[in-house]
PDB file of C-alpha atoms in Angstrom:
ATOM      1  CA  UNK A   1      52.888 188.624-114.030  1.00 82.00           C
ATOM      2  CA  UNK A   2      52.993 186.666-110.712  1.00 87.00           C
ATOM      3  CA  UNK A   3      54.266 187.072-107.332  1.00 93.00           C
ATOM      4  CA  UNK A   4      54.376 185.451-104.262  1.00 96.00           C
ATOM      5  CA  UNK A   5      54.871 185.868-100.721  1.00 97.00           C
ATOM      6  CA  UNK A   6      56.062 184.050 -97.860  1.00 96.00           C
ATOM      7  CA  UNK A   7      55.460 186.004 -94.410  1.00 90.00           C
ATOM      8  CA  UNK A   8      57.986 184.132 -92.379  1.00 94.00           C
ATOM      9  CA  UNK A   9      61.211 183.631 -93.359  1.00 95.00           C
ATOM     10  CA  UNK A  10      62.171 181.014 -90.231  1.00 97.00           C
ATOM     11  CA  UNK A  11      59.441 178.795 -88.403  1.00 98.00           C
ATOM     12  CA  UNK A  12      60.693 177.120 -85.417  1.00 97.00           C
ATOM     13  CA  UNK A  13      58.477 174.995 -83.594  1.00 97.00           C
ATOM     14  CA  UNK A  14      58.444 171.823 -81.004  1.00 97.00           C
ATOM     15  CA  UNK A  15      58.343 168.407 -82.166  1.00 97.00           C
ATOM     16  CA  UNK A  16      54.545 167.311 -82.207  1.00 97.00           C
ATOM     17  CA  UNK A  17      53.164 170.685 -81.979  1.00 98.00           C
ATOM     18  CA  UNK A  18      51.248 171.888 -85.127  1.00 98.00           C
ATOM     19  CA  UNK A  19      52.476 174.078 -88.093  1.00 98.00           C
ATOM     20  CA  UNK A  20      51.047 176.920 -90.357  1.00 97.00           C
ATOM     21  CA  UNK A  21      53.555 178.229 -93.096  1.00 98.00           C
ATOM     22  CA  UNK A  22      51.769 181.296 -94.554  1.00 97.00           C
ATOM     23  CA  UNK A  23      51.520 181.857 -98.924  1.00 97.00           C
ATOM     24  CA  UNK A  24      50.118 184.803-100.783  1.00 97.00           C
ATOM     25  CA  UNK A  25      50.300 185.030-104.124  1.00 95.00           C
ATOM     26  CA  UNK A  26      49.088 188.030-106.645  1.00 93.00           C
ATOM     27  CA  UNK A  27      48.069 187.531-110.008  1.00 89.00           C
ATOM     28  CA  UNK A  28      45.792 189.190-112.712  1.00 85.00           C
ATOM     29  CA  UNK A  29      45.098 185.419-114.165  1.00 85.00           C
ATOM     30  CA  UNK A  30      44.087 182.186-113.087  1.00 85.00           C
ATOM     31  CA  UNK A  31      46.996 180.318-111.167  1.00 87.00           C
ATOM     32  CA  UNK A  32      48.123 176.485-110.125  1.00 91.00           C
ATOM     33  CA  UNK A  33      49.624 176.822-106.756  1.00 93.00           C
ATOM     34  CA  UNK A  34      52.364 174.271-105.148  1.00 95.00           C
ATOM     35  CA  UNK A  35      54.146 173.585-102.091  1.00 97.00           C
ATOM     36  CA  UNK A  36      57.584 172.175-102.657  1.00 97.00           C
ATOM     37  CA  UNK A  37      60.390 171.072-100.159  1.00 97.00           C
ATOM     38  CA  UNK A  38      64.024 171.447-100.190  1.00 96.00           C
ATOM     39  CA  UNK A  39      66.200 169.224 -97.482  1.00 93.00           C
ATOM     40  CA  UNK A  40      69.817 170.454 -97.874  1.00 88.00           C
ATOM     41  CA  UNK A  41      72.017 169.521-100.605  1.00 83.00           C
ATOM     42  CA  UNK A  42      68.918 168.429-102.270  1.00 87.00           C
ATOM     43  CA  UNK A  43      66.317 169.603-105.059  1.00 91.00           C
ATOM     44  CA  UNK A  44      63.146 170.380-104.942  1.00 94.00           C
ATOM     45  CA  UNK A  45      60.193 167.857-103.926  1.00 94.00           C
ATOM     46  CA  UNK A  46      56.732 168.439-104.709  1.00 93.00           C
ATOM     47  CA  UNK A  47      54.497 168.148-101.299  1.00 96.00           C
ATOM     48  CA  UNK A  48      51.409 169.112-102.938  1.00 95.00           C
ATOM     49  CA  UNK A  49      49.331 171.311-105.693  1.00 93.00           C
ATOM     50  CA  UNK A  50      46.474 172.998-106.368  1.00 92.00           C
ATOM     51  CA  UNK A  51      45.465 172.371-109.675  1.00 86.00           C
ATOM     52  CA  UNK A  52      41.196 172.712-109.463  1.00 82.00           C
ATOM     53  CA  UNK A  53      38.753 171.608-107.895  1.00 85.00           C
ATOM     54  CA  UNK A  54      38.511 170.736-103.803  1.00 87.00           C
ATOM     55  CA  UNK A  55      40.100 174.113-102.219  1.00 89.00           C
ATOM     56  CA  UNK A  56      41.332 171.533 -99.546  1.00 94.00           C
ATOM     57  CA  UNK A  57      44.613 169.642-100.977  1.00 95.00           C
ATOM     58  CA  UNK A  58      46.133 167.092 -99.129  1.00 95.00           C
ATOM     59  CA  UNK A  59      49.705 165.771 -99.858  1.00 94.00           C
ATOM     60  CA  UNK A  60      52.261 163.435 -98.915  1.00 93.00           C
ATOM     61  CA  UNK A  61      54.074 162.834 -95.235  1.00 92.00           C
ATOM     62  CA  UNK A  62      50.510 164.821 -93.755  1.00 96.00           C
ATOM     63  CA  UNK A  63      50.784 168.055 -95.161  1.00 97.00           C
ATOM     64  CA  UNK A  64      47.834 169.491 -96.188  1.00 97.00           C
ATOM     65  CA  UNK A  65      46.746 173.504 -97.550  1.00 97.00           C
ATOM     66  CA  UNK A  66      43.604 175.667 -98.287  1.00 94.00           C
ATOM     67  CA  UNK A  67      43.890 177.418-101.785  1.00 93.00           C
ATOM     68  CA  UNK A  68      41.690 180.342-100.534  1.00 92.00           C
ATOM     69  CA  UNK A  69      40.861 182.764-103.820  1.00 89.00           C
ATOM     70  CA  UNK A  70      38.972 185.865-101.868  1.00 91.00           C
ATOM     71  CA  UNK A  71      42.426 185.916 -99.693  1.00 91.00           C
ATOM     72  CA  UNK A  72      44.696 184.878-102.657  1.00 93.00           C
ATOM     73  CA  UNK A  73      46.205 182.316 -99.972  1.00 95.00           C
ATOM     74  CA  UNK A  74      47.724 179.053 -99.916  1.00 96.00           C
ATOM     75  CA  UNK A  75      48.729 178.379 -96.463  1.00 97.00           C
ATOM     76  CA  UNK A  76      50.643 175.234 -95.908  1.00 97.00           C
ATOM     77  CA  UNK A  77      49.795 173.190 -92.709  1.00 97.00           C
ATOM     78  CA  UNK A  78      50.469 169.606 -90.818  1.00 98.00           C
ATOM     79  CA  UNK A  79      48.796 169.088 -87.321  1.00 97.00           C
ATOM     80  CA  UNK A  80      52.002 167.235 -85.549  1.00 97.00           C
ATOM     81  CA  UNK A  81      55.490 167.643 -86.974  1.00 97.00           C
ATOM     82  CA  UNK A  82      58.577 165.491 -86.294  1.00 97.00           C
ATOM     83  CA  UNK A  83      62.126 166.052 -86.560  1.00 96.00           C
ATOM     84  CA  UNK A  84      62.447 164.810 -90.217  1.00 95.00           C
ATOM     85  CA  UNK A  85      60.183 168.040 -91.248  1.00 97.00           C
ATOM     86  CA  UNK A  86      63.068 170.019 -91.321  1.00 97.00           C
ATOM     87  CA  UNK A  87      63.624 171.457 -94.130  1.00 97.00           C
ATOM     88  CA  UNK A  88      63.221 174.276 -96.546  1.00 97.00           C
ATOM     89  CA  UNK A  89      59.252 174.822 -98.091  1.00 98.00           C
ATOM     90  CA  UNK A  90      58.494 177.363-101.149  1.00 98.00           C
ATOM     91  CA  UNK A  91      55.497 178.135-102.619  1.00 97.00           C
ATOM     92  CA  UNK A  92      55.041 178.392-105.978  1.00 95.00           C
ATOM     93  CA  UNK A  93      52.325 179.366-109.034  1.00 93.00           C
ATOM     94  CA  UNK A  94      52.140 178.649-112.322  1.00 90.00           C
ATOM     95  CA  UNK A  95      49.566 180.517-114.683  1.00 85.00           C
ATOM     96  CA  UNK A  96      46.880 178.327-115.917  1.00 79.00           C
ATOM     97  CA  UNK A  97      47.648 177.913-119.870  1.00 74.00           C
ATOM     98  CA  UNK A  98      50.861 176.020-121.383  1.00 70.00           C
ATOM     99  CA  UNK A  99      53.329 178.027-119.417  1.00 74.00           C
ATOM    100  CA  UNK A 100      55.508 176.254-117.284  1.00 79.00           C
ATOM    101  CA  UNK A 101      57.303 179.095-115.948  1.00 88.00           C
ATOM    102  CA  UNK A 102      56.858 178.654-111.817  1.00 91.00           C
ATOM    103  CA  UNK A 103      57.166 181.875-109.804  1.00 94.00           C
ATOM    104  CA  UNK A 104      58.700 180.799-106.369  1.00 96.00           C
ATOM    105  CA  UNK A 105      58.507 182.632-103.154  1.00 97.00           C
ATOM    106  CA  UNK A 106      61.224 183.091-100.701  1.00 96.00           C
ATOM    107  CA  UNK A 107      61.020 179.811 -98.888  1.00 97.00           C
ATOM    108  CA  UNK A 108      59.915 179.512 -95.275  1.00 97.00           C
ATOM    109  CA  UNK A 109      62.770 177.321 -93.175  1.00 97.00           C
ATOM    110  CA  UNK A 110      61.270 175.129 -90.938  1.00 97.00           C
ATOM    111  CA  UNK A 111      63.030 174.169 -87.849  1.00 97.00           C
ATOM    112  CA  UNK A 112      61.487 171.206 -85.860  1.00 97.00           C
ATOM    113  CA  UNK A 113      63.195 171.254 -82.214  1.00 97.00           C
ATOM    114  CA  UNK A 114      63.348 168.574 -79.731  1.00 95.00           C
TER     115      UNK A 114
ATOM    116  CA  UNK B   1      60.123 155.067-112.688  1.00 68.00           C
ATOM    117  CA  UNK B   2      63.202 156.660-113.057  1.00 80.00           C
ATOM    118  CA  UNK B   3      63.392 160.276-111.786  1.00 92.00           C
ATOM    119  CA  UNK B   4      64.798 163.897-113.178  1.00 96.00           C
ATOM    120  CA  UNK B   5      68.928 163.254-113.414  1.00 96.00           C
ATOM    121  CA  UNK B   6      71.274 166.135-113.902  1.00 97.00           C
ATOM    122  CA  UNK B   7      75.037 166.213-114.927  1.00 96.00           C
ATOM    123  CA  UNK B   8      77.311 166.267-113.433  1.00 96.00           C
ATOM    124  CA  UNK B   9      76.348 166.894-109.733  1.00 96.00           C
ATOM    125  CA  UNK B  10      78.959 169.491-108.713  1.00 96.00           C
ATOM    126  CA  UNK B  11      81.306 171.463-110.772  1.00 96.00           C
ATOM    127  CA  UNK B  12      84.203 174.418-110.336  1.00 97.00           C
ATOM    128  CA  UNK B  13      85.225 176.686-113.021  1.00 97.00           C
ATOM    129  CA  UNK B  14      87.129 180.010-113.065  1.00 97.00           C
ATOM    130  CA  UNK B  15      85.673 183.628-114.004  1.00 97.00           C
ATOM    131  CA  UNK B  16      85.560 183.900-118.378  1.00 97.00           C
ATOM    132  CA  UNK B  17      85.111 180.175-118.549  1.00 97.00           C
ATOM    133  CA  UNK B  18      82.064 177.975-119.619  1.00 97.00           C
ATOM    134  CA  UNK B  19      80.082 175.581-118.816  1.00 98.00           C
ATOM    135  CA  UNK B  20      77.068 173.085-120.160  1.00 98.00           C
ATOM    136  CA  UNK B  21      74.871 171.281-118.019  1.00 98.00           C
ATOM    137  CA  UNK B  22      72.671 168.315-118.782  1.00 98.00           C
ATOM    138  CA  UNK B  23      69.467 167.191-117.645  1.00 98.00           C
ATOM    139  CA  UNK B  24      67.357 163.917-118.512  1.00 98.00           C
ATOM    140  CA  UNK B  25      63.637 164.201-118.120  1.00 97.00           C
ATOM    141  CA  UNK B  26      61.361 161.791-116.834  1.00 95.00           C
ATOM    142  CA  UNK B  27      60.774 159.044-119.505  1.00 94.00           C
ATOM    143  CA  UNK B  28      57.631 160.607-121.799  1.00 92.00           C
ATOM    144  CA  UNK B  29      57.991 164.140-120.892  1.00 93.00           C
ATOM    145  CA  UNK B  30      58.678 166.496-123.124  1.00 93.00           C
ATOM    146  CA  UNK B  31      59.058 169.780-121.263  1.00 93.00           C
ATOM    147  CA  UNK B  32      62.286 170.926-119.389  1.00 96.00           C
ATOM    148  CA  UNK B  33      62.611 174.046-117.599  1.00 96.00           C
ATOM    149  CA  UNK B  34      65.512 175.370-116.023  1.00 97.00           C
ATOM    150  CA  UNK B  35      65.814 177.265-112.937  1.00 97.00           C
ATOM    151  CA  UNK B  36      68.559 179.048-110.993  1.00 98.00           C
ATOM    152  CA  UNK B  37      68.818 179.250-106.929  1.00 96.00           C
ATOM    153  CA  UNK B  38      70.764 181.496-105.424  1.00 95.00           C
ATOM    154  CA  UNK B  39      70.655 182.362-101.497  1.00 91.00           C
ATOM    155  CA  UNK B  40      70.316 186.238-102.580  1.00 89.00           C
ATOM    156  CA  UNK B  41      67.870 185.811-105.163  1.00 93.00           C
ATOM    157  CA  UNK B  42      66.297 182.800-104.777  1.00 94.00           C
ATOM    158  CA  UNK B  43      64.748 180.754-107.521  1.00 96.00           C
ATOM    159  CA  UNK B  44      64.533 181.934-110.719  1.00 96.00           C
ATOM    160  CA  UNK B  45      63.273 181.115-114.075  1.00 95.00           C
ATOM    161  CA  UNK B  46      65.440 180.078-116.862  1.00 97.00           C
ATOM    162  CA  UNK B  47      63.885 178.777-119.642  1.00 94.00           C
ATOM    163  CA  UNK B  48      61.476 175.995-120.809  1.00 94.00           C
ATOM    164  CA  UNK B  49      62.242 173.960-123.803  1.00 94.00           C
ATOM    165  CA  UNK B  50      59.222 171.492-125.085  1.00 93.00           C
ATOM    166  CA  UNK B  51      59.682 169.704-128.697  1.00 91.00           C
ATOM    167  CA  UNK B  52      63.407 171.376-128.982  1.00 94.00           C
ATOM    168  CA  UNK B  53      61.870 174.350-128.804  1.00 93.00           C
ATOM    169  CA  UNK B  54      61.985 177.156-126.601  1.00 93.00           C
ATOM    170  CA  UNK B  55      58.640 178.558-125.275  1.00 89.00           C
ATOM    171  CA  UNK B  56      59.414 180.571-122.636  1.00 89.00           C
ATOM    172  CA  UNK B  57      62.005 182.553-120.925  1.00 93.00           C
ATOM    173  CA  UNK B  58      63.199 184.556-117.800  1.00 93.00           C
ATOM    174  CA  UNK B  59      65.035 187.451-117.499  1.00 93.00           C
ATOM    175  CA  UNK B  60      68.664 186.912-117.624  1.00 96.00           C
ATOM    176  CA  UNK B  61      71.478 188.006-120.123  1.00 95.00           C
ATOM    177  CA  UNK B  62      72.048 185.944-123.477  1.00 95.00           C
ATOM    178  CA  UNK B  63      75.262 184.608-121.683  1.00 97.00           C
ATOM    179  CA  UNK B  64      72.530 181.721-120.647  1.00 97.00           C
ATOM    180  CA  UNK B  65      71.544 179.591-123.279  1.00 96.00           C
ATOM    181  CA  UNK B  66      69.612 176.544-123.582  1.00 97.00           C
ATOM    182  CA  UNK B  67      68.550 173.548-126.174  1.00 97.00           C
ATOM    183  CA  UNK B  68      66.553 170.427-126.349  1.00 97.00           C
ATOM    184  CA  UNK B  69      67.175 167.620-128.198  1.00 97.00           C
ATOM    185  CA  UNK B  70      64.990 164.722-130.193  1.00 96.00           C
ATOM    186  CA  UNK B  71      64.948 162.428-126.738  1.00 94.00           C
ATOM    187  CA  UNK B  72      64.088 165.576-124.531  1.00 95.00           C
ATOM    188  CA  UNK B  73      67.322 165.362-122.804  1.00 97.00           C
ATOM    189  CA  UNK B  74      68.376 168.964-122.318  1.00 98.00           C
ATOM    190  CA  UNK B  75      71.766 171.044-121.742  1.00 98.00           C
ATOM    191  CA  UNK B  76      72.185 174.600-121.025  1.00 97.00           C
ATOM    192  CA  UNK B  77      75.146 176.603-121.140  1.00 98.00           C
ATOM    193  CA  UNK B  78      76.515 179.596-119.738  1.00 97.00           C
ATOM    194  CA  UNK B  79      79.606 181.795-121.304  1.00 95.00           C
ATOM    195  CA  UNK B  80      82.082 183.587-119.923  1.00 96.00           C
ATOM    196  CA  UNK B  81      81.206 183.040-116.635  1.00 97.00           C
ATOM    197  CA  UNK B  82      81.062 185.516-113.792  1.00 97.00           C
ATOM    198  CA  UNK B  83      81.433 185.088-109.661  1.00 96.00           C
ATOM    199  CA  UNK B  84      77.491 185.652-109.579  1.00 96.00           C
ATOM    200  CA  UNK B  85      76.826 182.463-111.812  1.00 97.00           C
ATOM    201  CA  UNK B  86      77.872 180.552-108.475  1.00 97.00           C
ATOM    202  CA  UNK B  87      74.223 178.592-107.679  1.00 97.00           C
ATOM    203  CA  UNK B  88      72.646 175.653-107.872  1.00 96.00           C
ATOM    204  CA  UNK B  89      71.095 175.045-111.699  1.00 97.00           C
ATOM    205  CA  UNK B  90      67.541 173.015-110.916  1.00 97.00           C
ATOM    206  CA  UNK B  91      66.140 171.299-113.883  1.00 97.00           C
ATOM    207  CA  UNK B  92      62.396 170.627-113.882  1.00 95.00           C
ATOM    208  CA  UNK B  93      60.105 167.769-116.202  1.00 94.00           C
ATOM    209  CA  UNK B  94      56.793 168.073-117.274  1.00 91.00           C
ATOM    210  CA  UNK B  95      54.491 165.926-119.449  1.00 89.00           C
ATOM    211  CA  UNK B  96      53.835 169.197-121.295  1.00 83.00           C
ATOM    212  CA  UNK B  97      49.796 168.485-121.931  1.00 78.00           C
ATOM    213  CA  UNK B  98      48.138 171.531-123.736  1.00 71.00           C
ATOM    214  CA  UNK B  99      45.957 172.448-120.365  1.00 68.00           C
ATOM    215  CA  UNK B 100      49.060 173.077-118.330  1.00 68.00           C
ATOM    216  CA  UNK B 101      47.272 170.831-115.335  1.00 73.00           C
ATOM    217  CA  UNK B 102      50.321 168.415-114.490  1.00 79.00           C
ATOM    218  CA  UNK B 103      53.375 168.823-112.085  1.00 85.00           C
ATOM    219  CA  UNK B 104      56.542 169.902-112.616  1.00 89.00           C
ATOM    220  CA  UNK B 105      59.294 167.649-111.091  1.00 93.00           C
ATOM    221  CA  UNK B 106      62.953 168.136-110.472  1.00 95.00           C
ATOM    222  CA  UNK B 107      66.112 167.146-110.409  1.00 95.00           C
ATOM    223  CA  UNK B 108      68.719 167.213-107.574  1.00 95.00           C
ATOM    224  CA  UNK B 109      70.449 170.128-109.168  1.00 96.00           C
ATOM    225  CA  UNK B 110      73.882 170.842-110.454  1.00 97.00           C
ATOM    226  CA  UNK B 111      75.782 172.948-107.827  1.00 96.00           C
ATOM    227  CA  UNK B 112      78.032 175.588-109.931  1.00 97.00           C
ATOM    228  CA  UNK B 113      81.106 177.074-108.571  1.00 97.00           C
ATOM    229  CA  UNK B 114      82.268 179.751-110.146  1.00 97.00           C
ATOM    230  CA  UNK B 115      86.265 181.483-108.783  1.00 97.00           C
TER     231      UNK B 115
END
């Protein structure tokens, strides 16, 4: 089985200033990771995935994340955020195989603030 | 392309009633999964559905039930609804490739409100 964990539930930060939005995950097999975003009233939209290969990921609107295995990380992270980034994020994994069956964490609420 | 639609969008019912939902994949994918979000419990698995049949599923009572048909369109339906069924029902495409190394993409949702 999977888990994952998101340290903070709220993130509010300054317009322009950088973010970090922190992902753990635990697993006894090999995992896909993903970083999904939520605006309200909305579904989900994928911001990016770790799939194999390059630990770096980079995904759309400047987001980028580290898939760290030694940590079991995936931190989420964009150097200058704007207004529009508010929104909710979740981190998910998926174990490597055919199952599709994505264990979400909590979601982290990001809060950009003039 | 055209994207993940669900059916309908929003939707009351009263307690002991049900209810079917509908999703439409992305053309040429053949796996749907289904996922409930709730603000207490976040999001959970469903079910996953790939050539009409089901491969996988979460932990909730047989009062959830799910099916795929020839097209990959899917519905799922829930009986004799209870208050805690109130959430928003996310349905999810896949290609479904045998490696499992492809993305998952979703729908808007179905908001369910249940009184």
């Amino acid at each position: 089985a999977q888990s994952v964990t998101q340290l903070d539930s709220q993130v509010p930060v300054f317009e322009e200033a950088p973010v970090e939005l922190r992902c753990n995950y635990s697993s006894s097999v090999s995992v896909y990771l993903f970083w999904y975003v939520q605006y309200p009233n909305q579904g989900l939209q994928l911001l990016l995935k770790y799939l194999s290969g390059s630990t770096l990921v980079k995904g759309i609107n400047g987001f980028e994340a580290e898939f760290n295995k030694s940590q079991t990380s995936f931190h989420l992270r964009k150097p200058s955020v704007h207004i529009s980034d508010t929104a909710e994020y979740f981190c998910a994994v998926r174990p490597g195989g055919s199952a599709r069956q994505l264990t979400f964490g909590s979601g982290t609420q990001l809060t950009v603030l003039p | 392309k055209a994207g993940v639609t669900q059916t309908p969008r929003y939707l009351i019912k009263t307690r002991g009633q049900q209810v079917t939902l509908s999703c439409s994949p992305i053309s040429g994918h053949r796996s749907v999964s289904w996922y409930q979000q709730t603000p207490g419990q976040g999001l959970q698995f469903l079910f996953e559905y790939f050539s009409e049949t089901q491969r996988n599923k979460g932990n909730f009572p047989g009062r959830f039930s799910g099916r795929q048909f020839s097209n990959s369109r899917s519905e799922m339906n829930v009986s004799t609804l209870e208050l805690g069924d109130s959430a928003l029902y996310l349905c999810a495409s896949s290609l479904g490739l045998a490696g499992g190394e492809e993305t998952q993409y979703f729908g808007p949702g179905t908001r369910l409100l249940v009184l």
